[in-house]
Amino acid sequence: MSFMMSSTEVATCGDTNTTLGIDEACFYIFNLYNYPVLFYTIAWEAYWGNGMLQARLPPQENTSVVLSTKHPLHIYYKVKEKGKLLEYCHETYPFKEHGSYGWNISSESLCSHIYVLREPTENYLHIVKAVMIYILLAILWTTSKVLVRVIRGKLMPDNVHDDLDRLQETEVSTHPVIRTTKSSTRIRSVDAFRGLSVLLMIFVNNGGGKYVIFNHSAWFGLTIADLVLPWFAWVMGLTIAISKRAELRVMTSRIKITLRSLLRSVILIFLGLMLNSTQDNSFTNLRFPGVLQLLAVSYFVCATLETIFMKPHSQDTLLQFGRFASFRDILDSWPQWLIMTCIVTTHTLITFLLPVPDCPRGYLGPGGQYDHRGKYVNCTAGAAGHIDRTIFGTHIYSKTNDSVYGPILPHDPEGLMNTISAILIVYLGVHAGKILLLYYQYNSRVIRWVLWGILTGIIAGILCNFERQGGVIPVSKKMMSLSFVLTCSCFAFLLYAVLYVLIDYRQYWSGAPFIYAGSNPIFLYVGHVLTKDLFPWAWNISNPSHESYLYMNLWTTTLWGIIAYLLHRKDIIVTV
């Protein structure tokens, strides 16, 4: 018996460009049974639970089903035999957008392998094309600047001097006038790191071209979008070390410095509440947690610790020149590390020991109807979700219908427990800043950043068993789990080491255009949220596709990059 479908059957799929939307594929199932069959799918992310009924397949017919291609799907079918529904042909397959696939099931050989009827489209090529366009624009911009400088140097009448002019010029050159601006006193690698984070945040918040890699992970795992907030928090910690050391050198009152930190945190919290109210300005539905609120609390905790314990000058000669000089970045701040250890330990004990009604202790999953066949349907986010729902009530992130896990309880990715986790990210950034302050040789700084990156990466891998959703503590942005925090910090240490070498040490690159955005990150973040759906930042797309959304989202990000550049030219830095 042949299992391949005829060309007339394939034609019923139609034109994929018109019948299928973004992240959709066409799946043909040829049911050779003499009775109906139930077809189920479940995202690989939730492979341990119940599938969702997609279609009832009539006997001896070919049925087409539109499937989501965002995640690999686990498929199977059920047949009623002897009064029971039995499952057959479990298979996991990574369907691709706008592809057409076939599958044949029968009582004789149960099922065939999934085969391709029409090749999917290569939508990720649009990302490569966009990157090439940006590289070309960067080359043209750099070339034009060089040409302008050369032409100006040759045509300016100042190039013609007599002997007296040369003598005067020589005298003046011995005492050159250096123009100091707000931007010129900043560390370029820090601004480049921060600018990269905020521009990437703007891009993914606007949709990221609707690509899965530019959207947050369903629950477990790590995508590019998951990195932006932790990176921003990490580099905020790095600037805390630099700014608090400078403040302690010019101010004698640590209380005043702490109050300034508190004022900044309060302003960030109110800005965050304002941004949350743009979706629904009724107080009943106002979301209390948020990105800026998380940054405000974690900033205040780390800034206060540094204000209390940091020394304005390294006073211990033994730590500077003795046998412990190689570890003075750690020994110089042992009280802070002791407190951070207590914070992380407390967070871990609450996560794994706090009793949650009708839920197992230490649960870290999304709950919902899929998780362990609905056994933990009311356990979304475990202890963290329970605490947020108890403290904030309805004032948390209200999305309760997840595309992967089905109906879930409300939980907030920037809730109280996740904010406590973020404190560790910020303090790891603080430690990166201390390495910058305490060591003056290039090798000493870079080696330590790389070693810290390796160390945090190894610990994270041990916790998650080097798997996407395994181990004692899986990697989860939604939970801001310890393995997630350490993984993001690992990449942050390594990325900053590279930027420091390229920008500040070797000076191969000025850091543009990211240094412009890094000078006004909060302004850009608040501005992009307020103008997210407004023209010219965004517009309605009549024929949605990855390509059209990608270029619109890139235009939005570029426009904010241009605004950042104009602020930089005017030497305007908006601080909170």
XYZ file of C-alpha atoms in Angstrom:
576
model
C 0.000 0.000 0.000
C 1.429 3.357 -1.017
C 1.465 6.165 1.508
C 2.377 9.056 -0.826
C -0.372 11.502 -1.771
C -1.166 12.465 -5.320
C -0.463 15.862 -6.870
C -4.162 16.748 -6.814
C -4.223 16.284 -3.059
C -1.170 18.513 -2.634
C -2.800 21.272 -4.670
C -5.575 21.658 -2.107
C -3.085 23.392 0.148
C -3.278 26.508 -1.985
C -0.783 29.341 -2.198
C 1.138 29.458 1.082
C 1.725 33.192 0.678
C -2.002 33.873 0.965
C -3.448 31.017 3.024
C -0.826 30.890 5.761
C 0.140 33.600 8.191
C 3.295 34.303 10.159
C 4.768 31.175 11.794
C 2.251 28.810 10.215
C 2.680 25.609 8.220
C 0.286 23.344 6.357
C 0.069 19.737 7.538
C -1.782 17.074 5.533
C -2.825 13.920 7.337
C -4.076 10.981 5.257
C -6.268 8.845 7.518
C -6.433 5.280 6.121
C -8.502 4.005 9.025
C -12.105 3.055 8.426
C -13.216 5.247 11.323
C -12.469 8.759 12.609
C -9.191 9.560 14.349
C -8.400 12.381 16.802
C -5.230 14.384 16.041
C -3.342 16.098 18.890
C -0.367 18.442 19.099
C 1.686 19.753 21.970
C 4.618 22.149 21.941
C 7.930 20.456 22.677
C 8.301 23.017 25.476
C 5.446 21.183 27.230
C 6.162 17.659 26.138
C 5.327 16.172 29.537
C 1.648 17.108 29.440
C -1.587 16.598 27.537
C -1.802 17.564 23.897
C -4.414 19.863 22.405
C -7.029 18.447 20.038
C -6.362 19.971 16.607
C -8.691 18.072 14.302
C -11.052 15.139 13.916
C -9.820 13.194 10.913
C -12.580 11.554 8.815
C -11.935 7.975 7.645
C -10.209 7.415 4.315
C -9.720 11.148 3.772
C -6.900 13.640 3.543
C -7.308 16.505 6.047
C -5.260 19.696 6.149
C -4.387 21.338 9.475
C -2.660 24.670 10.027
C 0.090 24.298 12.640
C 2.194 26.813 14.539
C 5.904 26.796 13.750
C 7.083 28.869 16.721
C 8.231 25.793 18.592
C 8.905 22.178 17.597
C 5.667 20.230 17.934
C 5.053 16.831 19.422
C 2.229 15.125 17.502
C 0.188 11.963 17.947
C -3.304 10.649 17.365
C -5.902 8.767 19.378
C -8.069 5.882 18.281
C -10.984 4.448 20.223
C -10.470 0.737 20.689
C -12.455 -1.491 23.043
C -14.020 1.528 24.676
C -10.681 3.228 25.372
C -8.808 6.020 23.627
C -5.333 4.746 22.793
C -2.421 6.957 21.682
C -0.251 6.143 18.662
C 2.653 7.526 16.621
C 4.232 10.017 19.010
C 6.690 12.096 17.029
C 8.412 15.464 17.488
C 9.049 17.569 14.393
C 10.359 21.118 13.785
C 7.838 22.465 11.287
C 9.001 25.540 9.338
C 7.009 28.573 8.278
C 4.955 28.276 5.059
C 6.068 24.707 4.482
C 3.672 21.925 3.528
C 4.068 18.529 5.176
C 2.422 15.142 4.918
C 1.736 12.281 7.304
C -0.043 8.994 6.661
C -1.665 6.885 9.347
C -3.240 3.449 9.038
C -4.190 0.443 11.103
C -1.597 -1.670 9.285
C 1.642 0.269 9.767
C 0.213 2.920 12.121
C 2.031 5.897 10.563
C 4.690 7.025 8.136
C 7.452 9.465 8.790
C 6.595 13.127 8.255
C 7.606 14.155 4.745
C 7.912 17.513 3.006
C 5.458 18.394 0.257
C 6.508 21.988 -0.230
C 9.741 23.495 1.024
C 9.363 26.180 3.723
C 10.467 29.768 3.193
C 13.817 30.926 4.555
C 12.637 33.939 6.531
C 15.824 34.225 8.557
C 17.588 35.394 5.391
C 15.870 38.745 5.939
C 17.908 39.153 9.139
C 21.129 38.521 7.211
C 20.023 41.022 4.572
C 19.266 43.653 7.223
C 22.659 43.104 8.889
C 24.423 43.531 5.545
C 22.528 46.785 4.918
C 23.601 48.151 8.314
C 27.217 47.131 7.665
C 27.137 48.867 4.287
C 25.678 52.033 5.823
C 28.373 51.978 8.528
C 31.106 51.683 5.879
C 29.618 54.536 3.824
C 29.272 56.714 6.937
C 32.868 56.085 8.022
C 34.206 56.666 4.500
C 32.284 59.927 4.114
C 33.646 61.238 7.429
C 37.215 60.442 6.382
C 36.726 62.136 3.004
C 35.237 65.234 4.599
C 38.212 65.539 6.951
C 40.695 65.132 4.102
C 38.932 67.688 1.902
C 38.623 70.191 4.721
C 42.287 69.771 5.578
C 43.368 70.507 2.006
C 41.023 73.388 1.191
C 41.046 75.417 4.399
C 43.020 78.659 3.975
C 44.605 78.126 7.384
C 47.030 75.731 5.730
C 48.935 78.696 4.242
C 51.161 80.220 6.938
C 54.097 82.488 7.025
C 56.968 82.082 9.447
C 55.309 84.255 12.060
C 52.125 82.196 11.906
C 54.122 78.993 12.349
C 55.917 80.453 15.333
C 52.653 81.534 16.931
C 51.135 78.127 16.216
C 54.085 76.408 17.871
C 53.696 78.520 20.980
C 49.978 77.833 21.189
C 50.441 74.100 20.630
C 52.491 73.841 23.797
C 49.354 74.765 25.735
C 46.499 73.212 23.725
C 42.905 73.989 24.555
C 40.951 70.825 25.336
C 37.179 71.060 25.048
C 35.532 69.047 27.789
C 31.923 67.921 27.382
C 29.641 65.686 29.385
C 30.095 62.919 26.836
C 33.892 63.167 26.693
C 34.241 62.329 30.389
C 32.325 59.050 30.114
C 33.758 55.552 29.679
C 32.993 54.611 26.090
C 32.853 50.851 26.594
C 30.272 51.297 29.367
C 28.093 53.526 27.182
C 28.478 51.122 24.257
C 27.360 48.165 26.392
C 24.431 50.122 27.816
C 23.470 51.503 24.392
C 23.548 48.045 22.841
C 21.266 46.799 25.627
C 18.704 49.610 25.345
C 18.552 49.557 21.518
C 18.144 45.791 21.549
C 15.445 46.248 24.204
C 13.606 48.731 21.961
C 13.855 46.324 19.023
C 12.483 43.283 20.876
C 9.802 45.280 22.736
C 8.435 46.450 19.402
C 8.143 42.887 18.156
C 11.583 41.883 16.906
C 10.199 41.141 13.457
C 7.934 38.509 15.066
C 10.888 36.100 15.113
C 10.987 33.564 17.930
C 14.650 34.297 18.673
C 13.780 37.965 19.258
C 10.894 37.153 21.584
C 11.054 35.956 25.166
C 11.225 32.220 25.745
C 7.960 30.476 26.528
C 9.125 29.612 30.043
C 12.395 27.717 30.024
C 15.428 28.329 27.852
C 17.150 31.478 26.638
C 16.622 33.782 23.668
C 18.271 37.053 22.631
C 15.273 38.948 24.010
C 15.811 37.374 27.434
C 19.279 38.922 27.682
C 18.447 42.620 27.327
C 16.987 43.364 30.773
C 19.653 41.408 32.708
C 22.386 43.098 30.658
C 20.940 46.522 31.378
C 20.771 45.689 35.092
C 24.348 44.349 35.012
C 25.822 47.474 33.426
C 23.783 49.604 35.832
C 25.680 47.833 38.599
C 28.978 48.589 36.875
C 28.159 52.319 36.875
C 27.193 52.127 40.563
C 30.755 51.153 41.453
C 32.184 54.051 39.448
C 29.677 56.713 40.531
C 29.659 55.841 44.233
C 33.461 55.862 44.408
C 33.425 59.352 42.818
C 30.681 60.591 45.165
C 32.489 59.288 48.231
C 35.604 61.201 47.227
C 33.801 64.563 47.012
C 31.116 64.112 49.684
C 31.674 63.283 53.332
C 28.122 62.329 54.221
C 27.172 58.793 53.280
C 23.629 59.551 54.410
C 23.279 62.200 51.705
C 24.538 59.769 49.086
C 22.027 57.143 50.258
C 19.193 59.685 50.116
C 20.178 60.590 46.552
C 20.035 56.914 45.635
C 16.629 56.629 47.287
C 15.346 59.659 45.353
C 16.510 58.180 42.071
C 14.825 54.865 42.871
C 11.542 56.594 43.747
C 11.617 58.513 40.454
C 12.208 55.284 38.525
C 9.300 53.598 40.328
C 6.925 56.450 39.467
C 8.099 56.404 35.847
C 7.441 52.659 35.765
C 3.930 53.090 37.171
C 3.287 55.816 34.602
C 4.338 53.511 31.756
C 2.166 50.707 33.145
C -0.838 53.045 33.111
C -0.567 53.590 29.340
C -2.295 50.232 28.800
C -5.084 50.800 31.330
C -5.199 53.958 33.445
C -7.720 52.603 35.948
C -6.210 52.037 39.365
C -8.100 48.749 39.715
C -6.064 47.157 36.918
C -2.810 49.088 37.407
C 0.201 46.796 37.367
C 2.511 47.576 40.290
C 5.671 45.633 39.266
C 7.545 46.491 36.085
C 10.934 46.825 34.425
C 11.778 50.226 35.903
C 10.470 49.155 39.318
C 12.757 46.117 39.241
C 15.713 48.284 38.268
C 14.860 50.845 40.952
C 14.761 48.370 43.843
C 17.857 46.426 42.767
C 19.706 49.720 42.180
C 18.839 51.041 45.636
C 19.933 47.864 47.417
C 23.304 47.669 45.639
C 23.941 51.427 45.761
C 23.210 51.480 49.496
C 25.560 48.568 50.134
C 28.331 50.309 48.239
C 27.681 53.612 50.007
C 27.950 51.948 53.398
C 30.962 49.698 52.809
C 32.962 51.110 49.898
C 36.201 52.930 50.689
C 36.823 56.141 48.731
C 40.511 55.136 48.458
C 42.187 51.764 48.728
C 43.813 52.086 52.158
C 45.049 48.556 52.778
C 48.656 48.294 51.620
C 48.613 44.509 52.032
C 45.705 44.246 49.589
C 47.445 46.549 47.140
C 50.936 45.102 47.115
C 50.943 41.997 49.320
C 50.265 38.347 48.643
C 46.509 39.002 48.456
C 46.795 41.708 45.785
C 45.377 39.367 43.129
C 42.164 38.978 45.146
C 41.687 42.513 46.390
C 38.565 43.006 44.241
C 36.896 40.296 46.364
C 38.563 40.971 49.730
C 37.954 44.712 49.414
C 34.188 44.054 49.395
C 33.754 40.966 51.558
C 30.866 42.525 53.601
C 28.870 43.121 50.406
C 29.493 39.574 49.226
C 28.413 38.209 52.591
C 25.132 40.130 52.372
C 24.606 39.049 48.756
C 25.144 35.423 49.794
C 22.451 35.849 52.457
C 20.059 37.383 49.905
C 20.594 34.575 47.378
C 20.301 31.906 50.085
C 17.071 33.413 51.418
C 15.611 33.589 47.910
C 16.540 29.951 47.251
C 15.093 28.721 50.555
C 11.809 30.557 49.923
C 11.639 29.129 46.397
C 12.138 25.525 47.480
C 10.656 25.434 50.982
C 7.691 27.830 51.022
C 4.458 25.778 51.066
C 2.071 26.671 48.240
C -1.518 25.330 48.450
C -2.037 22.202 46.325
C 1.423 22.484 44.766
C 4.708 20.632 45.279
C 7.458 22.538 47.034
C 10.160 23.932 44.803
C 7.920 23.993 41.736
C 9.381 26.259 39.009
C 7.105 25.548 36.067
C 4.302 27.429 34.313
C 1.424 25.263 35.523
C -1.496 25.257 33.108
C -3.316 22.380 31.492
C -0.216 20.894 29.862
C 2.089 20.605 32.837
C 2.103 16.973 34.059
C -1.313 16.479 32.450
C -2.916 19.313 34.361
C -1.742 18.091 37.757
C -0.210 21.481 38.629
C -2.726 23.678 36.838
C -2.868 26.191 39.730
C 0.867 26.251 40.478
C 2.068 28.851 37.974
C 5.538 30.141 38.979
C 5.456 28.215 42.259
C 6.360 30.209 45.358
C 7.204 33.347 43.366
C 3.792 33.430 41.694
C 2.030 32.679 44.964
C 3.818 35.564 46.722
C 3.019 38.037 43.934
C -0.646 37.037 43.815
C -0.875 37.297 47.615
C 0.869 40.668 47.972
C -0.203 42.495 44.797
C -3.534 40.794 44.155
C -4.795 41.812 40.725
C -2.077 44.449 40.283
C 0.314 42.151 38.390
C 0.885 41.069 34.805
C -2.536 39.812 33.737
C -1.772 37.486 30.800
C -3.419 34.193 31.710
C -3.798 32.463 28.330
C -0.414 31.197 27.225
C 0.061 29.990 23.643
C 2.192 27.052 24.800
C 0.873 26.111 28.238
C -2.772 27.079 27.896
C -4.676 28.833 30.715
C -2.300 29.733 33.558
C -2.581 31.779 36.725
C -1.435 35.424 36.720
C 2.254 35.867 37.448
C 4.649 38.772 36.999
C 8.088 38.363 35.364
C 9.200 41.470 37.299
C 7.541 40.483 40.564
C 8.940 40.579 44.082
C 10.957 37.344 43.976
C 12.309 38.134 40.520
C 13.370 41.572 41.739
C 15.335 39.917 44.539
C 17.037 37.742 41.900
C 17.900 40.846 39.898
C 19.867 42.221 42.854
C 22.510 39.541 42.207
C 22.750 40.562 38.535
C 23.268 44.184 39.505
C 25.881 43.314 42.102
C 27.832 41.169 39.655
C 27.939 44.309 37.526
C 29.136 46.244 40.569
C 31.984 43.774 40.917
C 32.904 44.259 37.245
C 33.130 47.968 37.990
C 35.373 47.343 40.978
C 37.753 45.383 38.770
C 37.872 48.438 36.523
C 38.653 50.680 39.510
C 41.113 48.539 41.464
C 43.302 47.201 38.675
C 45.148 49.541 36.353
C 46.719 47.118 33.899
C 44.779 46.023 30.855
C 45.603 42.313 31.298
C 44.549 42.294 34.954
C 41.120 43.682 34.103
C 40.339 41.552 31.070
C 41.560 38.300 32.614
C 39.365 38.827 35.668
C 36.273 39.663 33.606
C 36.830 36.540 31.490
C 37.392 34.372 34.569
C 34.223 35.678 36.193
C 32.371 34.970 32.966
C 33.662 31.388 32.905
C 32.921 30.871 36.613
C 29.318 32.114 36.436
C 28.768 30.108 33.262
C 30.025 26.870 34.820
C 27.904 27.314 37.969
C 24.843 28.064 35.818
C 25.529 24.948 33.730
C 25.796 22.760 36.821
C 22.505 24.115 38.177
C 20.611 23.476 34.920
C 22.583 20.330 34.030
C 23.684 22.127 30.816
C 20.189 21.553 29.412
C 17.532 23.907 28.174
C 15.001 22.990 30.817
C 16.707 20.533 33.102
C 18.714 20.352 36.277
C 17.953 21.415 39.824
C 17.295 25.027 38.787
C 16.345 25.342 35.092
C 17.096 28.469 33.072
C 13.952 30.617 33.121
C 13.562 34.317 32.442
C 9.960 34.240 33.655
C 11.213 33.020 37.032
C 14.513 34.947 36.938
C 16.016 31.713 38.221
C 19.527 31.569 39.667
C 20.825 29.647 36.641
C 19.308 32.300 34.360
C 20.906 35.123 36.368
C 24.326 33.479 36.212
C 24.019 32.633 32.507
C 23.160 36.227 31.578
C 25.962 37.520 33.806
C 28.382 35.122 32.111
C 27.606 36.630 28.703
C 27.727 40.150 30.177
C 31.252 39.686 31.591
C 32.528 38.259 28.313
C 30.825 40.857 26.114
C 32.069 43.759 28.200
C 35.626 42.392 28.117
C 35.458 42.383 24.306
C 34.028 45.917 24.160
C 36.653 47.209 26.573
C 39.467 45.791 24.434
C 38.053 47.099 21.160
C 36.930 50.538 22.360
C 38.954 51.692 25.365
C 42.209 49.757 25.127
C 43.010 49.116 21.457
C 40.697 51.913 20.246
C 39.843 50.022 17.063
C 36.256 51.237 17.351
C 34.702 54.373 18.810
C 31.647 52.483 20.076
C 29.316 54.337 17.711
C 26.365 54.228 17.336
C 25.768 52.483 20.652
C 27.613 55.062 22.770
C 25.000 57.661 21.795
C 22.126 55.542 23.093
C 24.163 54.624 26.159
C 24.301 58.271 27.234
C 20.500 58.540 27.591
C 19.186 55.005 28.160
C 16.262 55.833 30.484
C 15.080 58.640 28.180
C 15.104 56.268 25.206
C 13.353 53.487 27.117
C 10.560 55.733 28.420
C 10.217 57.445 25.051
C 9.892 54.232 23.074
C 7.206 52.877 25.412
C 5.158 56.092 25.141
C 5.420 56.200 21.320
C 5.330 52.465 20.687
C 2.218 52.429 18.469
C 2.465 55.951 17.064
C 3.609 57.132 13.645
C 6.409 57.550 12.531
C 7.655 54.841 14.899
C 5.021 52.306 13.848
C 2.143 51.845 11.403
C -0.430 49.262 10.371
C 0.859 46.577 7.996
C -1.711 45.350 5.479
C 0.166 42.147 4.527
C 1.954 40.971 7.685
C 5.156 39.024 7.252
C 8.451 38.602 9.067
C 10.106 40.857 6.520
C 7.641 43.732 6.865
C 7.662 43.599 10.673
C 11.451 43.267 10.742
C 12.044 46.418 8.723
C 9.423 48.380 10.653
C 10.956 47.358 13.992
C 14.454 48.114 12.699
C 13.270 51.533 11.533
C 11.826 52.209 14.992
C 15.131 51.259 16.612
C 17.131 53.296 14.087
C 14.941 56.344 14.654
C 15.624 56.226 18.385
C 19.302 55.773 17.577
C 19.173 58.967 15.502
C 17.463 60.810 18.360
C 20.216 59.584 20.692
C 22.858 60.855 18.253
C 21.252 64.306 18.081
C 21.187 64.504 21.885
C 24.854 63.502 21.894
C 25.723 66.247 19.375
C 24.012 68.820 21.590
C 25.764 67.348 24.662
C 22.376 66.705 26.297
C 22.315 63.930 28.878
C 18.988 63.304 30.599
C 19.631 61.733 34.000
C 17.259 60.477 36.659
